[in-house]
Short mmCIF file of C-alpha atoms and ligand atoms in Angstrom, two decimals:
data_model
loop_
_atom_site.label_atom_id
_atom_site.label_comp_id
_atom_site.label_asym_id
_atom_site.label_seq_id
_atom_site.Cartn_x
_atom_site.Cartn_y
_atom_site.Cartn_z
CA UNK D 1 124.31 199.02 111.75
CA UNK D 2 121.54 201.62 112.94
CA UNK D 3 121.97 203.32 116.10
CA UNK D 4 119.27 205.75 117.46
CA UNK D 5 120.21 209.15 118.37
CA UNK D 6 119.80 209.59 121.87
CA UNK D 7 120.89 207.29 124.20
CA UNK D 8 120.06 204.75 126.75
CA UNK D 9 119.86 206.07 130.67
CA UNK D 10 120.67 203.22 133.01
CA UNK D 11 120.32 205.17 136.38
CA UNK D 12 122.94 202.90 138.34
CA UNK D 13 126.53 200.82 137.54
CA UNK D 14 125.37 198.87 140.12
CA UNK D 15 125.75 194.61 139.44
CA UNK D 16 122.08 195.01 137.26
CA UNK D 17 122.94 198.09 135.58
CA UNK D 18 127.10 197.15 134.11
CA UNK D 19 125.59 193.75 132.96
CA UNK D 20 122.79 196.10 130.96
CA UNK D 21 125.37 198.15 129.60
CA UNK D 22 126.67 195.59 127.74
CA UNK D 23 124.18 193.56 127.01
CA UNK D 24 123.43 196.96 125.33
CA UNK D 25 126.58 197.90 123.95
CA UNK D 26 126.88 195.13 122.03
CA UNK D 27 123.72 194.92 120.24
CA UNK D 28 125.18 198.98 118.77
CA UNK D 29 122.85 200.61 120.85
CA UNK D 30 124.20 204.29 122.84
CA UNK D 31 124.23 203.65 126.35
CA UNK D 32 125.02 207.40 129.14
CA UNK D 33 124.71 205.33 132.95
CA UNK D 34 124.64 207.21 135.88
CA UNK D 35 125.79 206.20 139.77
CA UNK D 36 125.39 207.83 142.20
CA UNK D 37 129.08 206.73 143.87
CA UNK D 38 132.65 207.90 142.64
CA UNK D 39 133.51 205.70 140.61
CA UNK D 40 134.38 201.83 143.30
CA UNK D 41 138.06 200.81 140.44
CA UNK D 42 139.05 203.82 142.57
CA UNK D 43 138.07 203.56 145.68
CA UNK D 44 139.00 201.17 148.74
CA UNK D 45 135.75 199.58 149.77
CA UNK D 46 133.71 199.91 152.86
CA UNK D 47 133.34 197.04 155.47
CA UNK D 48 130.95 195.40 156.63
CA UNK D 49 128.51 195.75 153.23
CA UNK D 50 127.66 192.09 151.43
CA UNK D 51 131.28 191.85 150.62
CA UNK D 52 130.85 188.21 148.87
CA UNK D 53 127.92 186.68 146.93
CA UNK D 54 126.79 183.47 145.94
CA UNK D 55 127.62 183.44 142.23
CA UNK D 56 124.89 180.17 140.03
CA UNK D 57 123.40 178.92 136.45
CA UNK D 58 121.95 182.04 136.30
CA UNK D 59 123.10 184.70 137.05
CA UNK D 60 126.63 182.64 134.95
CA UNK D 61 124.51 182.06 132.36
CA UNK D 62 124.43 184.94 131.51
CA UNK D 63 127.95 186.25 132.50
CA UNK D 64 128.78 183.65 129.75
CA UNK D 65 126.52 185.35 127.10
CA UNK D 66 127.68 188.60 126.85
CA UNK D 67 131.34 186.96 126.92
CA UNK D 68 133.15 188.04 130.71
CA UNK D 69 132.65 184.20 132.25
CA UNK D 70 135.71 183.21 132.71
CA UNK D 71 137.14 186.35 133.73
CA UNK D 72 134.17 186.51 136.79
CA UNK D 73 135.19 182.76 138.01
CA UNK D 74 138.80 183.11 138.18
CA UNK D 75 138.66 184.43 141.00
CA UNK D 76 135.60 182.78 142.17
CA UNK D 77 135.42 179.76 144.80
CA UNK D 78 133.50 176.66 144.29
CA UNK D 79 131.15 175.91 147.16
CA UNK D 80 130.01 171.59 146.49
CA UNK D 81 128.00 171.98 149.22
CA UNK D 82 127.02 173.21 153.02
CA UNK D 83 129.26 172.53 155.70
CA UNK D 84 127.36 172.62 159.45
CA UNK D 85 128.72 173.33 162.34
CA UNK D 86 127.14 172.71 165.85
CA UNK D 87 126.43 173.94 169.13
CA UNK D 88 129.42 171.63 169.16
CA UNK D 89 131.60 171.52 166.47
CA UNK D 90 131.03 168.29 165.49
CA UNK D 91 131.55 169.31 161.80
CA UNK D 92 129.08 167.95 158.68
CA UNK D 93 128.62 168.25 155.64
CA UNK D 94 125.61 168.30 153.46
CA UNK D 95 126.02 168.66 149.08
CA UNK D 96 123.69 171.13 146.90
CA UNK D 97 123.67 168.34 144.87
CA UNK D 98 123.86 164.93 143.13
CA UNK D 99 128.42 165.21 143.48
CA UNK D 100 131.11 168.09 143.29
CA UNK D 101 130.19 168.66 140.15
CA UNK D 102 126.97 170.89 141.04
CA UNK D 103 128.29 174.22 143.12
CA UNK D 104 128.13 177.23 143.66
CA UNK D 105 130.79 180.36 143.44
CA UNK D 106 131.19 182.56 146.18
CA UNK D 107 132.69 185.57 144.09
CA UNK D 108 133.50 188.88 145.44
CA UNK D 109 131.50 191.31 145.01
CA UNK D 110 133.24 195.17 144.09
CA UNK D 111 135.90 192.50 141.87
CA UNK D 112 132.70 190.99 139.93
CA UNK D 113 130.60 194.97 139.49
CA UNK D 114 134.31 196.79 138.55
CA UNK D 115 135.12 193.96 135.88
CA UNK D 116 131.38 194.79 134.52
CA UNK D 117 132.11 197.70 134.81
CA UNK D 118 135.67 197.91 133.15
CA UNK D 119 133.92 195.32 130.14
CA UNK D 120 131.37 197.51 129.61
CA UNK D 121 133.19 200.94 129.74
CA UNK D 122 135.72 199.19 126.57
CA UNK D 123 132.92 199.50 124.62
CA UNK D 124 133.53 203.35 122.62
CA UNK D 125 129.08 203.61 123.07
CA UNK D 126 129.48 203.50 127.11
CA UNK D 127 130.00 205.91 128.61
CA UNK D 128 130.29 206.21 133.09
CA UNK D 129 129.14 209.56 134.96
CA UNK D 130 129.99 208.90 138.04
CA UNK D 131 129.58 210.11 141.48
CA UNK D 132 126.27 211.57 139.42
CA UNK D 133 122.80 210.82 141.41
CA UNK D 134 119.32 209.97 139.58
CA UNK D 135 116.89 212.87 141.37
CA UNK D 136 114.42 213.48 139.24
CA UNK D 137 112.85 211.74 136.39
CA UNK D 138 110.54 212.44 133.24
CA UNK D 139 109.04 210.35 131.58
CA UNK D 140 107.29 212.58 129.23
CA UNK D 141 109.98 213.93 128.02
CA UNK D 142 112.10 210.84 128.93
CA UNK D 143 114.75 213.12 130.83
CA UNK D 144 115.97 212.61 134.44
CA UNK D 145 117.83 215.36 136.12
CA UNK D 146 121.05 214.38 137.63
CA UNK D 147 122.68 216.03 140.88
CA UNK D 148 127.05 216.05 141.72
CA UNK D 149 127.77 214.40 145.12
CA UNK D 150 130.61 218.03 145.73
CA UNK D 151 129.35 220.66 143.33
CA UNK D 152 125.33 219.91 143.87
CA UNK D 153 125.21 220.67 140.69
CA UNK D 154 121.90 219.84 138.06
CA UNK D 155 121.59 218.50 134.25
CA UNK D 156 118.65 217.58 132.67
CA UNK D 157 119.30 214.86 130.36
CA UNK D 158 117.58 213.29 127.40
CA UNK D 159 117.42 209.81 126.54
CA UNK D 160 115.47 206.98 124.00
CA UNK D 161 114.94 205.18 126.98
CA UNK D 162 115.61 204.94 131.00
CA UNK D 163 116.45 201.88 132.52
CA UNK D 164 116.00 201.93 136.12
CA UNK D 165 119.47 199.77 138.09
CA UNK D 166 119.56 201.98 141.26
CA UNK D 167 118.63 199.42 144.01
CA UNK D 168 117.13 198.48 146.15
CA UNK D 169 115.82 202.40 146.57
CA UNK D 170 115.05 203.70 143.66
CA UNK D 171 114.06 207.14 142.22
CA UNK D 172 113.28 205.96 138.56
CA UNK D 173 110.65 203.38 140.84
CA UNK D 174 109.68 206.85 143.25
CA UNK D 175 109.40 208.68 140.21
CA UNK D 176 106.95 206.17 138.69
CA UNK D 177 104.97 205.80 142.18
CA UNK D 178 104.68 209.66 141.99
CA UNK D 179 103.66 209.54 138.20
CA UNK D 180 101.72 206.56 137.15
CA UNK D 181 98.22 205.36 138.55
CA UNK D 182 97.37 202.72 139.74
CA UNK D 183 100.71 201.92 140.86
CA UNK D 184 102.14 201.08 144.22
CA UNK D 185 104.28 199.01 145.91
CA UNK D 186 105.17 198.06 149.53
CA UNK D 187 108.53 196.18 151.57
CA UNK D 188 107.58 193.21 153.94
CA UNK D 189 110.30 193.33 156.53
CA UNK D 190 111.97 190.64 158.27
CA UNK D 191 112.66 191.20 161.42
CA UNK D 192 116.23 190.19 161.66
CA UNK D 193 118.77 192.16 160.43
CA UNK D 194 122.91 191.11 159.88
CA UNK D 195 126.17 192.51 160.43
CA UNK D 196 129.38 191.46 158.72
CA UNK D 197 132.06 189.53 160.30
CA UNK D 198 135.43 188.71 159.14
CA UNK D 199 137.67 185.29 159.88
CA UNK D 200 141.21 186.42 158.13
CA UNK D 201 143.23 184.14 155.75
CA UNK D 202 145.88 182.36 158.03
CA UNK D 203 149.79 183.62 159.04
CA UNK D 204 150.30 181.28 156.06
CA UNK D 205 147.50 182.37 153.48
CA UNK D 206 145.86 179.08 154.57
CA UNK D 207 141.31 179.78 155.15
CA UNK D 208 141.52 178.55 158.48
CA UNK D 209 138.27 176.38 157.85
CA UNK D 210 137.44 174.30 154.68
CA UNK D 211 137.60 176.78 151.84
CA UNK D 212 135.04 174.72 148.91
CA UNK D 213 132.30 175.39 151.56
CA UNK D 214 129.41 177.39 152.29
CA UNK D 215 129.69 177.39 156.35
CA UNK D 216 126.26 177.49 158.21
CA UNK D 217 125.92 177.53 162.48
CA UNK D 218 122.38 177.04 162.73
CA UNK D 219 120.48 178.54 165.85
CA UNK D 220 116.59 178.83 165.52
CA UNK D 221 116.08 182.27 166.00
CA UNK D 222 118.95 182.70 163.83
CA UNK D 223 122.62 181.92 161.97
CA UNK D 224 125.98 182.96 160.85
CA UNK D 225 127.18 181.84 158.12
CA UNK D 226 130.87 182.74 156.28
CA UNK D 227 131.96 182.34 152.24
CA UNK D 228 134.73 181.96 151.86
CA UNK D 229 137.03 184.67 149.28
CA UNK D 230 139.44 184.24 147.37
CA UNK D 231 142.98 185.67 149.40
CA UNK D 232 142.04 182.96 152.42
CA UNK D 233 140.38 184.94 153.93
CA UNK D 234 135.84 184.31 154.50
CA UNK D 235 133.33 187.11 155.13
CA UNK D 236 131.06 185.62 158.46
CA UNK D 237 127.14 187.11 158.16
CA UNK D 238 125.92 186.64 161.29
CA UNK D 239 121.38 186.66 161.24
CA UNK D 240 119.86 188.20 164.27
CA UNK D 241 116.66 189.35 165.46
CA UNK D 242 116.59 193.33 165.84
CA UNK D 243 115.72 193.63 169.06
CA UNK D 244 114.36 190.49 171.92
CA UNK D 245 116.37 189.02 175.38
CA UNK D 246 119.14 187.98 172.52
CA UNK D 247 118.93 190.29 169.98
CA UNK D 248 121.75 194.03 168.29
CA UNK D 249 119.83 195.32 170.26
CA UNK D 250 120.55 193.54 173.93
CA UNK D 251 124.22 192.47 173.23
CA UNK D 252 125.60 196.31 174.16
CA UNK D 253 128.46 195.05 175.54
CA UNK D 254 131.98 193.64 175.07
CA UNK D 255 131.57 191.47 177.95
CA UNK D 256 127.66 190.12 176.82
CA UNK D 257 129.24 190.14 172.65
CA UNK D 258 131.89 187.98 173.86
CA UNK D 259 129.61 185.69 175.91
CA UNK D 260 126.95 185.38 173.78
CA UNK D 261 129.51 184.19 170.54
CA UNK D 262 131.88 181.43 173.07
CA UNK D 263 128.11 180.10 174.00
CA UNK D 264 126.69 179.82 170.32
CA UNK D 265 129.43 179.40 168.35
CA UNK D 266 132.15 178.45 169.70
CA UNK D 267 134.39 176.74 167.17
CA UNK D 268 134.31 179.88 165.07
CA UNK D 269 135.27 182.44 168.31
CA UNK D 270 139.01 181.59 167.47
CA UNK D 271 138.89 182.12 164.05
CA UNK D 272 137.41 185.60 164.96
CA UNK D 273 139.99 187.58 165.94
CA UNK D 274 138.81 191.09 165.82
CA UNK D 275 134.58 190.26 166.37
CA UNK D 276 134.41 192.74 168.96
CA UNK D 277 135.57 195.35 166.65
CA UNK D 278 133.34 194.61 164.28
CA UNK D 279 130.21 193.79 166.02
CA UNK D 280 130.40 197.54 167.67
CA UNK D 281 131.48 199.03 164.20
CA UNK D 282 130.08 197.22 161.19
CA UNK D 283 126.80 198.87 160.44
CA UNK D 284 124.00 196.15 160.80
CA UNK D 285 121.73 196.02 157.10
CA UNK D 286 117.97 196.09 156.78
CA UNK D 287 116.69 192.83 155.10
CA UNK D 288 113.32 193.20 153.18
CA UNK D 289 111.51 192.16 150.12
CA UNK D 290 109.37 194.27 147.59
CA UNK D 291 106.76 194.63 146.13
CA UNK D 292 105.48 196.36 143.51
CA UNK D 293 103.18 196.06 141.11
CA UNK D 294 104.54 197.67 137.89
CA UNK D 295 108.03 197.66 136.13
CA UNK D 296 107.35 200.02 133.93
CA UNK D 297 106.54 202.64 132.33
CA UNK D 298 105.04 203.34 127.97
CA UNK D 299 108.32 203.52 126.59
CA UNK D 300 109.88 205.69 129.01
CA UNK D 301 111.06 203.43 131.26
CA UNK D 302 111.59 200.44 133.42
CA UNK D 303 113.20 198.82 136.17
CA UNK D 304 115.97 196.31 136.76
CA UNK D 305 117.20 193.82 139.12
CA UNK D 306 116.85 194.70 142.79
CA UNK D 307 115.10 198.53 141.99
CA UNK D 308 111.52 195.57 140.48
CA UNK D 309 111.92 193.45 143.64
CA UNK D 310 114.87 193.29 146.35
CA UNK D 311 114.65 190.23 148.10
CA UNK D 312 116.21 188.78 151.40
CA UNK D 313 119.98 186.80 150.62
CA UNK D 314 118.49 183.18 151.80
CA UNK D 315 118.63 181.54 147.92
CA UNK D 316 121.44 182.99 146.82
CA UNK D 317 119.80 184.63 144.65
CA UNK D 318 119.13 188.55 144.30
CA UNK D 319 121.62 189.07 142.43
CA UNK D 320 121.71 185.69 139.88
CA UNK D 321 116.95 186.88 139.48
CA UNK D 322 118.42 190.36 138.79
CA UNK D 323 121.32 188.53 135.83
CA UNK D 324 118.39 187.09 134.46
CA UNK D 325 117.04 190.26 134.47
CA UNK D 326 118.84 191.82 132.01
CA UNK D 327 119.06 187.99 129.63
CA UNK D 328 115.67 187.94 129.71
CA UNK D 329 115.30 192.61 129.05
CA UNK D 330 118.23 191.89 126.52
CA UNK D 331 116.07 189.33 124.62
CA UNK D 332 112.85 191.05 123.98
CA UNK D 333 115.20 193.73 122.30
CA UNK D 334 116.69 191.30 119.81
CA UNK D 335 113.69 190.20 119.49
CA UNK D 336 112.36 193.50 118.19
CA UNK D 337 115.19 194.42 116.59
CA UNK D 338 115.50 191.47 114.00
CA UNK D 339 111.55 192.86 113.01
CA UNK D 340 111.80 196.27 112.60
CA UNK D 341 115.88 197.19 113.46
CA UNK D 342 115.02 199.92 115.83
CA UNK D 343 113.90 198.71 118.88
CA UNK D 344 110.35 199.11 119.61
CA UNK D 345 110.66 200.29 123.69
CA UNK D 346 106.70 199.96 124.50
CA UNK D 347 106.96 196.27 123.16
CA UNK D 348 109.50 195.46 124.37
CA UNK D 349 108.81 196.33 128.34
CA UNK D 350 105.24 194.59 128.34
CA UNK D 351 106.57 190.88 127.54
CA UNK D 352 110.01 191.66 129.30
CA UNK D 353 106.84 192.19 132.30
CA UNK D 354 104.74 189.44 131.31
CA UNK D 355 107.84 186.79 130.98
CA UNK D 356 109.69 188.34 133.92
CA UNK D 357 107.59 189.53 137.27
CA UNK D 358 105.55 185.73 138.20
CA UNK D 359 109.05 184.75 138.46
CA UNK D 360 110.25 187.93 140.64
CA UNK D 361 107.17 187.43 142.76
CA UNK D 362 108.27 183.67 143.36
CA UNK D 363 111.95 184.09 144.48
CA UNK D 364 110.77 187.36 146.81
CA UNK D 365 108.94 183.89 147.98
CA UNK D 366 111.71 181.14 148.52
CA UNK D 367 113.75 183.41 149.91
CA UNK D 368 111.35 184.02 152.61
CA UNK D 369 111.01 180.30 154.00
CA UNK D 370 114.27 179.31 152.71
CA UNK D 371 115.42 182.12 155.41
CA UNK D 372 113.34 179.35 157.63
CA UNK D 373 115.15 176.66 156.20
CA UNK D 374 118.31 177.62 157.13
CA UNK D 375 117.57 178.27 159.98
CA UNK D 376 116.16 175.85 161.62
CA UNK D 377 115.17 172.87 159.13
CA UNK D 378 119.27 173.05 158.97
CA UNK D 379 119.39 170.97 161.73
CA UNK D 380 115.69 169.41 162.69
CA UNK D 381 116.43 165.37 161.67
CA UNK D 382 113.26 165.02 159.65
CA UNK D 383 114.55 167.73 156.60
CA UNK D 384 118.28 166.04 157.55
CA UNK D 385 116.79 162.42 155.74
CA UNK D 386 114.87 164.60 153.37
CA UNK D 387 117.74 165.46 152.57
CA UNK D 388 119.72 162.47 152.51
CA UNK D 389 117.29 161.23 150.38
CA UNK D 390 116.94 163.54 147.77
CA UNK D 391 120.90 163.35 147.86
CA UNK D 392 119.77 159.60 146.29
CA UNK D 393 117.09 160.50 144.17
CA UNK D 394 119.24 163.20 142.27
CA UNK D 395 121.38 160.33 142.15
CA UNK D 396 119.66 157.12 141.12
CA UNK D 397 117.72 159.71 138.63
CA UNK D 398 118.74 162.25 136.44
CA UNK D 399 115.47 163.94 136.02
CA UNK D 400 114.79 164.63 139.66
CA UNK D 401 116.17 167.84 141.04
CA UNK D 402 115.21 169.28 144.24
CA UNK D 403 113.59 172.28 145.24
CA UNK D 404 117.13 173.83 145.51
CA UNK D 405 118.66 172.64 142.14
CA UNK D 406 115.69 173.79 140.07
CA UNK D 407 116.01 177.44 141.27
CA UNK D 408 119.93 176.99 142.28
CA UNK D 409 121.27 174.93 138.77
CA UNK D 410 119.19 175.35 136.96
CA UNK D 411 118.11 178.42 134.59
CA UNK D 412 116.19 177.35 131.51
CA UNK D 413 112.79 176.11 134.23
CA UNK D 414 111.69 180.00 135.55
CA UNK D 415 111.60 180.34 139.28
CA UNK D 416 107.58 180.32 138.57
CA UNK D 417 108.38 176.77 137.54
CA UNK D 418 110.81 175.81 140.19
CA UNK D 419 108.90 177.00 143.31
CA UNK D 420 105.77 175.62 142.36
CA UNK D 421 107.19 172.46 141.54
CA UNK D 422 109.82 172.56 143.76
CA UNK D 423 107.48 172.99 146.62
CA UNK D 424 104.84 170.47 146.28
CA UNK D 425 107.87 168.01 145.92
CA UNK D 426 109.16 169.44 149.47
CA UNK D 427 105.96 168.20 150.80
CA UNK D 428 105.49 165.14 149.54
CA UNK D 429 108.84 164.07 151.05
CA UNK D 430 108.76 165.49 154.60
CA UNK D 431 105.87 163.92 154.57
CA UNK D 432 107.55 160.54 153.66
CA UNK D 433 110.36 161.62 156.33
CA UNK D 434 108.09 162.47 158.88
CA UNK D 435 107.47 159.33 159.65
CA UNK D 436 110.34 156.93 159.57
CA UNK D 437 113.42 157.46 161.42
CA UNK D 438 115.40 156.22 158.20
CA UNK D 439 115.45 156.58 154.70
CA UNK D 440 116.52 153.36 153.65
CA UNK D 441 113.02 151.91 155.20
CA UNK D 442 112.20 154.20 151.65
CA UNK D 443 111.70 151.67 148.26
CA UNK D 444 113.47 154.60 146.60
CA UNK D 445 111.61 153.85 142.41
CA UNK D 446 108.58 153.93 144.54
CA UNK D 447 109.00 157.77 145.87
CA UNK D 448 110.43 158.62 142.38
CA UNK D 449 107.15 157.65 140.56
CA UNK D 450 105.30 159.42 143.03
CA UNK D 451 107.71 162.29 142.61
CA UNK D 452 106.56 161.31 138.97
CA UNK D 453 103.54 161.75 138.73
CA UNK D 454 103.76 165.76 141.06
CA UNK D 455 105.40 167.38 137.74
C1 FAD E 1 123.79 190.97 152.40
C2 FAD E 1 123.73 190.03 150.88
C3 FAD E 1 123.47 189.00 150.69
C4 FAD E 1 123.44 188.09 149.33
N1 FAD E 1 124.40 187.43 148.81
C5 FAD E 1 123.40 187.06 147.80
C6 FAD E 1 123.77 186.04 147.30
O1 FAD E 1 125.18 184.75 147.91
N2 FAD E 1 123.45 185.89 145.54
C7 FAD E 1 123.09 186.37 144.78
O2 FAD E 1 122.79 186.38 144.11
N3 FAD E 1 121.97 188.35 145.58
C8 FAD E 1 123.12 187.74 146.66
N4 FAD E 1 122.58 189.30 147.13
C9 FAD E 1 121.53 190.47 146.75
C10 FAD E 1 122.06 191.57 145.75
O3 FAD E 1 123.31 192.07 146.34
C11 FAD E 1 121.85 191.90 144.78
O4 FAD E 1 120.36 191.09 144.41
C12 FAD E 1 121.93 192.94 143.59
O5 FAD E 1 123.30 193.55 144.09
C13 FAD E 1 121.09 193.56 142.96
O6 FAD E 1 121.81 194.46 141.94
P1 FAD E 1 121.65 195.84 141.23
O7 FAD E 1 122.36 196.68 140.23
O8 FAD E 1 120.68 195.30 141.02
O9 FAD E 1 121.26 196.65 142.61
P2 FAD E 1 122.83 197.14 143.60
O10 FAD E 1 123.85 195.58 143.32
O11 FAD E 1 122.29 197.90 144.90
O12 FAD E 1 123.55 198.61 142.48
C14 FAD E 1 122.15 199.93 142.45
C15 FAD E 1 123.44 201.19 142.31
O13 FAD E 1 122.94 202.16 142.08
C16 FAD E 1 123.43 202.98 142.63
N5 FAD E 1 122.42 204.46 142.68
C17 FAD E 1 121.60 203.91 144.31
N6 FAD E 1 120.34 205.26 143.86
C18 FAD E 1 121.01 205.72 142.64
C19 FAD E 1 120.97 207.18 142.42
N7 FAD E 1 119.73 208.00 142.42
N8 FAD E 1 120.97 206.63 141.09
C20 FAD E 1 122.32 206.49 140.26
N9 FAD E 1 122.89 205.69 140.96
C21 FAD E 1 122.22 205.28 141.57
C22 FAD E 1 124.13 203.03 143.78
O14 FAD E 1 125.51 203.44 143.82
C23 FAD E 1 124.14 200.99 142.90
O15 FAD E 1 124.94 201.36 142.12
C24 FAD E 1 122.88 189.62 148.91
C25 FAD E 1 122.49 191.08 148.66
C26 FAD E 1 122.86 191.36 150.70
C27 FAD E 1 122.38 192.44 151.37
#
């Protein structure tokens, strides 16, 4: 196989950068990955930073393409639905899909990232450089300047092209901003932040609450969620206003925190033995949506993953979308290499951007909308009737898919199409459910026909 002289430079060995390295390695391309942090396989993870993630079919498709899916799923916990916890402690299970064959997977972020790095490193044409922060990019010479985090030694590295997989605060994107005419970006911050808490495994290593569910305590202005880990513990995330009457700012004493949790999340409290320490010590994370008008620079550079489209986590799609980027970029490279033997980066990047940008925008918007849905609507009777109706429709008609299913379980439908069709369906179903008190009063076949007319 023909290989280029200089390596493809990937900045960031996170989820997207490591997966992209595997895709490129399989094509026989030389790859050098520069990561600012130490090698996570030699470290213990710091507490309080998004320990587990929901992996769904778009991410699964990409992991299958590079041949690591089986290994990844070995450690995953399937979640076929949401378990809603009312203030009184009443539980209600709401399936995500039509039956238990449709589920999302709770996986360890660190475990997955380590697995991807090891899989990429198993190819002799891939080299990882840890502790090396990209501090400058020169697009004309296609070089990056890296700085060792301890010695501060700087090195200029030349590549065939540069892939920015360096997350929401991307240095590659910042360099584009400084160099590309007409380039602009902005972050829309939510007024809510998040804090992670932990439900440990029971003494005998079991799960303290239902294992196979994504638990939600929806409470209007805020919510608590919990995702299972393979070791019996759950990682909980409190999404909460940063400021105001009830906020991270206002819960400033152990007494206030304890009283608040006992009032709002009473059934969770006995399972949160370290609540007060964790609340005091774990950081508050920020939540924002990145909008940038360009992800590419001629044949010199491209952005993937959060570097291009960081989104809020409420559709559980940030990583899945990032993995889909890698798959899409890989397909564009394959097409180019098939035509002429070596990658024509300029046309590859143009095609990738054309294909992915609208989808990045769509999932960014969907994720913000789902924040309000998870927070308020799941406890709202009209929304619950709508979910019940959708569930019946999905069971009775193979070709009906709710918006959630389109986004989560249908990787062959783009985010853009899923969003457009899903929103039209939602509007109709909410209207129908507003006017009745029981979905059984609706003629399901008439509803189905109305929905079909929307396609
Ligand atoms: C609370 C929370 C929950 C989430 N839940 C889900 C979920 O359930 N499902 C889902 O699909 N997504 C979820 N996400 C989103 C998901 O975490 C991200 O979309 C995903 O991590 C993006 O991967 P990435 O590789 O693009 O970026 P990152 O994972 O941020 O990786 C970027 C890498 O680049 C490195 N880096 C940064 N700057 C430099 C530099 N200058 N030089 C060299 N290296 C650099 C970083 O150290 C890091 O290793 C969640 C996010 C949050 C915050």
